[in-house]
PDB file of C-alpha atoms in Angstrom:
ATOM      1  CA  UNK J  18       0.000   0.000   0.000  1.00  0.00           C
ATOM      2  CA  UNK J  19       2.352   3.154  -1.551  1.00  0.00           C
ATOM      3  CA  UNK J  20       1.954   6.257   0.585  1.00  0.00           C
ATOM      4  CA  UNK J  21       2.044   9.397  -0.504  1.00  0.00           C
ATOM      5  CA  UNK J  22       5.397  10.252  -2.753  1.00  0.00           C
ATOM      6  CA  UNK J  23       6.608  13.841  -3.815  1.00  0.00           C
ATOM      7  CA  UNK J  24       8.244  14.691  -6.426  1.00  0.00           C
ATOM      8  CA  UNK J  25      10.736  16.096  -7.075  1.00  0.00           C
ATOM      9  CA  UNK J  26      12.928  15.621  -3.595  1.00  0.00           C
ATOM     10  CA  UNK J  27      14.898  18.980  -3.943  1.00  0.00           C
ATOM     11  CA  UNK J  28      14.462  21.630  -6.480  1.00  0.00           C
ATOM     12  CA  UNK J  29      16.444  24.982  -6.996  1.00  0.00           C
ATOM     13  CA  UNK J  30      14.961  27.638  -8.905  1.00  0.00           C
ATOM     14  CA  UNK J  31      15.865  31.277  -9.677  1.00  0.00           C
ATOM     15  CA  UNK J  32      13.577  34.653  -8.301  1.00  0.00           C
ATOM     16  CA  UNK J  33      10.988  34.757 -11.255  1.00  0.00           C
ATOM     17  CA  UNK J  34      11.027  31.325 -12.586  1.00  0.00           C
ATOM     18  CA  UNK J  35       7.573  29.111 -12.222  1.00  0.00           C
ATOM     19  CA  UNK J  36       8.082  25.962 -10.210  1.00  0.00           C
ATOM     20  CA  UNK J  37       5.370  22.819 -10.422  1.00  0.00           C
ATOM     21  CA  UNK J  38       5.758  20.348  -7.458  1.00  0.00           C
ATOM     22  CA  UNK J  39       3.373  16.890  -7.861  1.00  0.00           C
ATOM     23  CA  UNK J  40       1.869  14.615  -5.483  1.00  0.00           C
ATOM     24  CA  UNK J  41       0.325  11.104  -5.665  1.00  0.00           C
ATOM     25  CA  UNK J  42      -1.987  10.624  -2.803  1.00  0.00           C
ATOM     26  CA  UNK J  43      -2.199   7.845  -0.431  1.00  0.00           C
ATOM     27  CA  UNK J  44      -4.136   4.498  -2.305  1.00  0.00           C
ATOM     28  CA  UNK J  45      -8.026   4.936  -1.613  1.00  0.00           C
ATOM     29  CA  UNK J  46      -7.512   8.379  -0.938  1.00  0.00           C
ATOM     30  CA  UNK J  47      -9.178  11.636  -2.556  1.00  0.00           C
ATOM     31  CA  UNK J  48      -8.473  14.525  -1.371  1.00  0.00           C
ATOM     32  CA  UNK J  49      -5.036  16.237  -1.438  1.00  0.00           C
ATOM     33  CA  UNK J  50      -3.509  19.202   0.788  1.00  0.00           C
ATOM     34  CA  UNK J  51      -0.754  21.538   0.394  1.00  0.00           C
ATOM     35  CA  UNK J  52       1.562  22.872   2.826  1.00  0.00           C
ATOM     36  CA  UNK J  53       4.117  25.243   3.167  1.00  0.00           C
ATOM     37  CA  UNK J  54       6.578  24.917   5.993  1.00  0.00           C
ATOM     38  CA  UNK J  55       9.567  27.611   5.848  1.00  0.00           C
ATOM     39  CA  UNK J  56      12.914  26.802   8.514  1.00  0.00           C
ATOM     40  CA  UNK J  57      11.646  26.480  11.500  1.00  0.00           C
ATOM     41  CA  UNK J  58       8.392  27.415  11.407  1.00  0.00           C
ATOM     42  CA  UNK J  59       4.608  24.858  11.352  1.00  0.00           C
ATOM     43  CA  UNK J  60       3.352  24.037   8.028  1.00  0.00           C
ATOM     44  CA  UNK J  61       0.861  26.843   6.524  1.00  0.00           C
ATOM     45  CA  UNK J  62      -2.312  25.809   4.581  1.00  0.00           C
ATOM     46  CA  UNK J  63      -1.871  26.588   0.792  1.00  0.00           C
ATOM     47  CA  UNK J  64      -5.050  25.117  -0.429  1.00  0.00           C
ATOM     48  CA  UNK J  65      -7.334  21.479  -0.810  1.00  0.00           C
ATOM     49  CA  UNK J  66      -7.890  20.123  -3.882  1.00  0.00           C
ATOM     50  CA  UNK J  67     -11.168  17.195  -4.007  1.00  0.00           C
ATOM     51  CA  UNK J  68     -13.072  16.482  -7.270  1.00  0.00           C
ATOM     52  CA  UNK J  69     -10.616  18.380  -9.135  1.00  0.00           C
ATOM     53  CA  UNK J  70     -12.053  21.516  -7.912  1.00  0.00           C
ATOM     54  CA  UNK J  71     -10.210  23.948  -5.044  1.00  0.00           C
ATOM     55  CA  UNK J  72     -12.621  23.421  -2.420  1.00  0.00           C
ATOM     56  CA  UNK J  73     -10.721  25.426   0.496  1.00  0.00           C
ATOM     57  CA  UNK J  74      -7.370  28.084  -0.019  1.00  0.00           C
ATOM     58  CA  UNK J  75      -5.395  29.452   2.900  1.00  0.00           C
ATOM     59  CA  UNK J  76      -3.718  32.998   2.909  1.00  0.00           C
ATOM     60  CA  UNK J  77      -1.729  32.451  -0.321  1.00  0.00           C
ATOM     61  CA  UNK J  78      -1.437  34.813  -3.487  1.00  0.00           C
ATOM     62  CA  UNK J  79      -2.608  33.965  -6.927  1.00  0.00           C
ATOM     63  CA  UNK J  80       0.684  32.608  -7.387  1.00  0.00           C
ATOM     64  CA  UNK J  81       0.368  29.648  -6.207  1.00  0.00           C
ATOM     65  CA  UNK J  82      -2.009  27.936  -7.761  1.00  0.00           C
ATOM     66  CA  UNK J  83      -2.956  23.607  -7.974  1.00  0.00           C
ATOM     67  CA  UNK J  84      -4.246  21.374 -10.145  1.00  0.00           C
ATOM     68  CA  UNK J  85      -5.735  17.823  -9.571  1.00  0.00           C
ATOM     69  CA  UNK J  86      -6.215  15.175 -11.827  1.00  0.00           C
ATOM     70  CA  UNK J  87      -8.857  12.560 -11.977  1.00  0.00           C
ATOM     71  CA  UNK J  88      -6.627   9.887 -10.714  1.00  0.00           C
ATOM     72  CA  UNK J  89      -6.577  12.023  -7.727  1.00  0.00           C
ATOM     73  CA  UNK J  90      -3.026  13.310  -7.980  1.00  0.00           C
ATOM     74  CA  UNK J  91      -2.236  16.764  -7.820  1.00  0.00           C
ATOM     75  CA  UNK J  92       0.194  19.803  -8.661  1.00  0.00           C
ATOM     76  CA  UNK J  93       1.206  22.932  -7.587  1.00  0.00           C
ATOM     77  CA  UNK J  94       2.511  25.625  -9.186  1.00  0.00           C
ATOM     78  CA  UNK J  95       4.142  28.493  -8.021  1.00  0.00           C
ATOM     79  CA  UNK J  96       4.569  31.585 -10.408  1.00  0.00           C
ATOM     80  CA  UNK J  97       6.897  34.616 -10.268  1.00  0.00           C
ATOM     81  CA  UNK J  98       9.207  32.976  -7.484  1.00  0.00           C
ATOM     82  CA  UNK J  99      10.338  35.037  -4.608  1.00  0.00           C
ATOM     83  CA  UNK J 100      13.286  34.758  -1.942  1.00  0.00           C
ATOM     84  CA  UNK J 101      10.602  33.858   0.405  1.00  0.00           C
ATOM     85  CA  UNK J 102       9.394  31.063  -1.799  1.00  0.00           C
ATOM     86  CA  UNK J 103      12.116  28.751   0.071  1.00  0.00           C
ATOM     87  CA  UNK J 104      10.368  26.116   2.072  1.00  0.00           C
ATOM     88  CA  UNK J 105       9.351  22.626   2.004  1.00  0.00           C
ATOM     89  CA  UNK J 106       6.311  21.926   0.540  1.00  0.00           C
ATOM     90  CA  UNK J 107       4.172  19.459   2.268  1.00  0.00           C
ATOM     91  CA  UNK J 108       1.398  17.168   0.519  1.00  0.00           C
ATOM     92  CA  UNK J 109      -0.701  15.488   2.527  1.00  0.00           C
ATOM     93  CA  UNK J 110      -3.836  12.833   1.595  1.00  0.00           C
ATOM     94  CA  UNK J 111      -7.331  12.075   3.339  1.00  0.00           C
ATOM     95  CA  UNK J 112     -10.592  10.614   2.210  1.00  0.00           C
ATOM     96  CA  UNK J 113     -13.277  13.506   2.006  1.00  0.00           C
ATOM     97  CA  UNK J 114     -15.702  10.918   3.362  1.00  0.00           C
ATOM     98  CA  UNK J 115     -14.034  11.063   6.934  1.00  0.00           C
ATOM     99  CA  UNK J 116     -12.708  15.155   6.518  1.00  0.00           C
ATOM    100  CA  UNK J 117     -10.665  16.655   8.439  1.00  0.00           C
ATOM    101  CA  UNK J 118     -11.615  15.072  11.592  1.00  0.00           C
ATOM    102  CA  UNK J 119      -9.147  11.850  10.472  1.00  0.00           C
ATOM    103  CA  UNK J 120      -5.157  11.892  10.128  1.00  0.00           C
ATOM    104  CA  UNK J 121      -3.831  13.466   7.403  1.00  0.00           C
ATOM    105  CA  UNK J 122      -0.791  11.401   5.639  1.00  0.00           C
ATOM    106  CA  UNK J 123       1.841  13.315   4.923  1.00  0.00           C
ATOM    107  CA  UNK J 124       4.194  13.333   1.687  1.00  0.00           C
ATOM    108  CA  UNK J 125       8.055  13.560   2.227  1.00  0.00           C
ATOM    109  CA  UNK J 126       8.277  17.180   0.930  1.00  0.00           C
ATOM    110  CA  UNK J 127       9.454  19.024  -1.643  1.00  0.00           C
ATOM    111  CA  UNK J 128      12.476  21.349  -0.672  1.00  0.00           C
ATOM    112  CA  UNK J 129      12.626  24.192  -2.683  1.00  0.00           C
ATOM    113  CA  UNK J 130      15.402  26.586  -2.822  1.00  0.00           C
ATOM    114  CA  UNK J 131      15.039  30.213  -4.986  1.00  0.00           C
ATOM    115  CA  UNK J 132      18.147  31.894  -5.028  1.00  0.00           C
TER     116      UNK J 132
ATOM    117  CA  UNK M   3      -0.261  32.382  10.229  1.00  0.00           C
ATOM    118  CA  UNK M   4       0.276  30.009  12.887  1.00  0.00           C
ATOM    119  CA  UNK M   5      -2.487  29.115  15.443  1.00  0.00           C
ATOM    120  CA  UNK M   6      -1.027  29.240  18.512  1.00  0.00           C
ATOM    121  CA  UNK M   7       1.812  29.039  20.677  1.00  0.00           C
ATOM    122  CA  UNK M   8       3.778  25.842  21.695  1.00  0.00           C
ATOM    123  CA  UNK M   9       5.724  25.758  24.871  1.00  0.00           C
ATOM    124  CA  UNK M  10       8.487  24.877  25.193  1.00  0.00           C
ATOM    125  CA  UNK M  11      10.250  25.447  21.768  1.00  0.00           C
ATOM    126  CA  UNK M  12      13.087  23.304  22.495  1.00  0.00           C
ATOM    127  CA  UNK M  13      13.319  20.550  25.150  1.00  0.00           C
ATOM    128  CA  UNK M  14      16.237  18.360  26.012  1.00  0.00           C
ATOM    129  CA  UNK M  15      15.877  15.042  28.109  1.00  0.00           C
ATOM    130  CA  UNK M  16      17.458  11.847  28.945  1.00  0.00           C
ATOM    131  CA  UNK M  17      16.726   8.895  28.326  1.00  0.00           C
ATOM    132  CA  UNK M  18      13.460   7.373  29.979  1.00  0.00           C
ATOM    133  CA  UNK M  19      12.546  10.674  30.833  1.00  0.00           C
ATOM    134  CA  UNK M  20       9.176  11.715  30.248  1.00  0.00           C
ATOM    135  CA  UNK M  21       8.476  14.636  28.036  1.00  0.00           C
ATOM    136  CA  UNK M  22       5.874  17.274  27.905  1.00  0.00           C
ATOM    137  CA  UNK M  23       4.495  19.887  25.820  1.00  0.00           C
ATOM    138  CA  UNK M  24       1.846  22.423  25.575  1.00  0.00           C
ATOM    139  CA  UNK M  25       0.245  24.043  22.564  1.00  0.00           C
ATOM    140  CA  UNK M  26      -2.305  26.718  22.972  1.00  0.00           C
ATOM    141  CA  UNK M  27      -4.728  27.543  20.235  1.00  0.00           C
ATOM    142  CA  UNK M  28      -6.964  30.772  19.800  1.00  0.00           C
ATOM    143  CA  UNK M  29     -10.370  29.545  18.088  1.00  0.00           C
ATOM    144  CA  UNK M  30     -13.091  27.486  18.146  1.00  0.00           C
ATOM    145  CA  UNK M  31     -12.464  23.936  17.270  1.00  0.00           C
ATOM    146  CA  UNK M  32     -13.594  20.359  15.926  1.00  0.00           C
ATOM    147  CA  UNK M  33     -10.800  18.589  17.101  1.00  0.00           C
ATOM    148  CA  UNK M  34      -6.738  18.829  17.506  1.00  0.00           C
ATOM    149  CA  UNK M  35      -4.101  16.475  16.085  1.00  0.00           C
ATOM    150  CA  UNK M  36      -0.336  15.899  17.198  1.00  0.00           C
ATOM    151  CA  UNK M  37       2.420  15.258  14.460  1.00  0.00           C
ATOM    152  CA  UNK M  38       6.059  13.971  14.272  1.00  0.00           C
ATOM    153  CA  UNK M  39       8.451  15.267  12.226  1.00  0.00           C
ATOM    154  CA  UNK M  40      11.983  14.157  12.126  1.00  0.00           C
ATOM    155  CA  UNK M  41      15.042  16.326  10.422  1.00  0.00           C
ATOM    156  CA  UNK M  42      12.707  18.797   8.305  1.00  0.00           C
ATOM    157  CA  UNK M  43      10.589  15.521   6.540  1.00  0.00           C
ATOM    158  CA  UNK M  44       7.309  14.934   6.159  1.00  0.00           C
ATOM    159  CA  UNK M  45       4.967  14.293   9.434  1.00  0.00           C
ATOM    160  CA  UNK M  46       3.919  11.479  10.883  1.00  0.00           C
ATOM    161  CA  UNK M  47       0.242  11.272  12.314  1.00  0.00           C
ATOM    162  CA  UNK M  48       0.588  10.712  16.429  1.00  0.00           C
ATOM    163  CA  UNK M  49      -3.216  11.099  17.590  1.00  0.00           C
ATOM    164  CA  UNK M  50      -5.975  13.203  17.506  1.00  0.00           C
ATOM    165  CA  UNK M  51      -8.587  14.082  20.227  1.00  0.00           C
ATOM    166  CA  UNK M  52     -12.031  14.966  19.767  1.00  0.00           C
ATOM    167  CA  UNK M  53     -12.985  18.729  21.087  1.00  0.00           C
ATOM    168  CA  UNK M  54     -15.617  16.480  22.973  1.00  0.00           C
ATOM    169  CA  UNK M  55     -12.681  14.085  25.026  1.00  0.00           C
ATOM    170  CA  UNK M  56     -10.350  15.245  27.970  1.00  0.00           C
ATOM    171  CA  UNK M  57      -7.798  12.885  27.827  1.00  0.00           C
ATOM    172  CA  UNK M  58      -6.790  10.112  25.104  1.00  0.00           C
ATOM    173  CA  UNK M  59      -3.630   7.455  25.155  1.00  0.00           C
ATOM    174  CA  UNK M  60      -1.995   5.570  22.409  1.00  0.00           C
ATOM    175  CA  UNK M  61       1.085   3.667  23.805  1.00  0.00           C
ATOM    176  CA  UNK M  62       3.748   5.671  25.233  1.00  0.00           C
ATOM    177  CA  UNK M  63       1.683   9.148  24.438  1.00  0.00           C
ATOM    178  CA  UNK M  64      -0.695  10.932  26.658  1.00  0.00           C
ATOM    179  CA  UNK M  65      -2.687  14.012  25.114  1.00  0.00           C
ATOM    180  CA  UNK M  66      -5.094  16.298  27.255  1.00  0.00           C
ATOM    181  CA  UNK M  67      -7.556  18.750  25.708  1.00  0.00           C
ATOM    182  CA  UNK M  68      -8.922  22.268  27.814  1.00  0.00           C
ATOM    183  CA  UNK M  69     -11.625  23.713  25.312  1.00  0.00           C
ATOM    184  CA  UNK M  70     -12.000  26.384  28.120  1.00  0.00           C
ATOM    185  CA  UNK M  71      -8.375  27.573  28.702  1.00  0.00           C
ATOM    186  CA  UNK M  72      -7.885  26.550  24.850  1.00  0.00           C
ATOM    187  CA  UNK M  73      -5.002  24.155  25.513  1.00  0.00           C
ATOM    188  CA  UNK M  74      -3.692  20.554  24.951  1.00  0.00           C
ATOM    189  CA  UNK M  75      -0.438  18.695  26.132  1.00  0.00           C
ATOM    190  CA  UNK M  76       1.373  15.991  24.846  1.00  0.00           C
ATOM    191  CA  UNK M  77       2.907  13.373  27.030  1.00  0.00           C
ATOM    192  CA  UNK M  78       5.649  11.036  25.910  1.00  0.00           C
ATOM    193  CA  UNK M  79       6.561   8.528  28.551  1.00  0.00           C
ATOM    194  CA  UNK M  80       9.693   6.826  29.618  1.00  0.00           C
ATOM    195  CA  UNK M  81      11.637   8.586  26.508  1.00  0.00           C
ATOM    196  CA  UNK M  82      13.887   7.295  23.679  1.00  0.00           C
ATOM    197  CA  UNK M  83      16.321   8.186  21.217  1.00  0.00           C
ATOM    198  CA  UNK M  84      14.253   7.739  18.464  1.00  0.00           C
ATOM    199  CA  UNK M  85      11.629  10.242  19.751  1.00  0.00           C
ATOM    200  CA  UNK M  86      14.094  12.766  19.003  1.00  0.00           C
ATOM    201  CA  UNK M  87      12.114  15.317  16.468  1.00  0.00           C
ATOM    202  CA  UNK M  88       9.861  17.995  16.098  1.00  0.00           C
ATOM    203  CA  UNK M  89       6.599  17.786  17.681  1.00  0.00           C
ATOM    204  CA  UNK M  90       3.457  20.120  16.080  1.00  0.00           C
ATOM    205  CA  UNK M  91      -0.031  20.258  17.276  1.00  0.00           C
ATOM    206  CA  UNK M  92      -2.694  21.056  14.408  1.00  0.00           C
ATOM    207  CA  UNK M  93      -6.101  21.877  15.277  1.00  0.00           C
ATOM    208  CA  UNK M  94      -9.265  21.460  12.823  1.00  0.00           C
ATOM    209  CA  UNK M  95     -11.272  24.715  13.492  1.00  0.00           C
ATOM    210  CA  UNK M  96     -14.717  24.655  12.960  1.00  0.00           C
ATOM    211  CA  UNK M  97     -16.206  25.092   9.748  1.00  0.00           C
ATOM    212  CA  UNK M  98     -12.879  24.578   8.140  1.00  0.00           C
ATOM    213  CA  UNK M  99     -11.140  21.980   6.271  1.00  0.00           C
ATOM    214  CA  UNK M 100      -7.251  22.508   6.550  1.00  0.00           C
ATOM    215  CA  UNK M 101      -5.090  21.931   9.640  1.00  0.00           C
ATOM    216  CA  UNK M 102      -3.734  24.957  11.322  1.00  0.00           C
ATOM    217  CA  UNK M 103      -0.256  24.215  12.856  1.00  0.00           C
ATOM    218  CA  UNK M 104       1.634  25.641  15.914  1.00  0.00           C
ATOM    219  CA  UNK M 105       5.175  26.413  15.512  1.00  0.00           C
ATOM    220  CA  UNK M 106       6.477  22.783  17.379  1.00  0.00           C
ATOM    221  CA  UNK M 107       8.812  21.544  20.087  1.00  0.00           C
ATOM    222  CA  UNK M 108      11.723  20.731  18.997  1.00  0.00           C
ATOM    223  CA  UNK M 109      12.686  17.432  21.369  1.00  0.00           C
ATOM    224  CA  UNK M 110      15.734  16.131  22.102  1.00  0.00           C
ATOM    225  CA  UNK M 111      16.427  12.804  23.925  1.00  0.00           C
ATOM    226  CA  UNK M 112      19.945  12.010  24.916  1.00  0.00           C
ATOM    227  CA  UNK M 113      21.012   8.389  24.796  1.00  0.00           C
TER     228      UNK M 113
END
């Protein structure tokens, strides 16, 4: 039973560049989460993706923006990179059946470096 | 932004210690969740308490919930080297979908 996998691992980009990061959910899952954790710092809600529609977005610009696919996977894409871009990105997978209210599973990350 | 405060930021042990930390949240919520992470990785899924339950156990881990003083604590007992990481609690606030993270303890157990 795969869990969720990230790609890519690591990822350096340049201030302006457009990034996409992708995510394969847990197997039987639906609904996939993003996440961006900067050093030191909790992970901050980017957005949900479930039915390939954006159902809920945190306090992100229209840069970032996602993407999911009817296999469930999902993307997402950061435009006009900034410094403050650096972070880990975090996907994470749940069944929209059970919500919120059940553990999320987590992805590895995506670290991403603008320089 | 982050939800609340976690207390301490760092903590260093022995081991077979027992280890505690708070996290303090500011809204309204459906329930709160507390997650591992080790060396800047993804996070791993510890337990989650109802904003209905007090107290819930799961092995070695202890968590108590205070809807009126908006608060929760995490209890590891008798400590190891592998619980060495970064310990998060995430709340689910009502009405929302997303998790809503405090800024983590950062534990250390010494062998």
């Amino acid at each position: 039973d795969a869990g969720v996998t990230q790609s890519p691992t690591h990822l350096i980009k340049t201030r302006g560049q457009q990034v996409t990061l992708r995510c394969s959910p847990k197997s039987g899952h639906d609904t996939v989460s993003w996440y961006q954790q900067a050093l030191g710092q909790g992970p901050q809600f980017i957005f949900q993706y479930y039915e390939e529609e954006e159902r809920q977005r945190g306090n992100f610009p229209d840069r970032f923006s996602g993407h999911q696919f009817p296999n469930y996977s999902s993307e997402l894409n950061v435009n006009a990179l900034l410094l403050g871009d650096s972070a880990l990105y975090l996907c994470a997978s749940s069944l929209a059946g059970q919500g919120v209210t059940y553990a999320q599973y987590f992805g590895p990350g995506t670290r991403l470096t603008v320089t | 932004s982050q939800q609340g405060e976690e207390d301490p930021q760092a903590l260093s042990i022995q081991e077979g210690e027992n280890a505690t930390m708070n996290c303090s949240y500011k809204t309204s919520i459906n329930n709160l969740q507390w997650y591992r992470q080790n060396s800047g990785r993804g996070l791993v899924h510890l337990i989650l308490i109802r904003s209905n339950e007090r107290e819930k156990h799961s092995g070695r881990l202890r968590v108590t919930l205070d809807t009126s003083k908006k608060s929760s604590s995490l209890l590891i007992t008798a400590s190891r080297a592998a619980d060495t990481a970064s310990y998060f609690c995430a709340t689910v606030n009502t009405g929302r979908r997303a998790l809503t993270f405090g800024s983590g303890t950062r534990l250390q157990v010494q062998p």
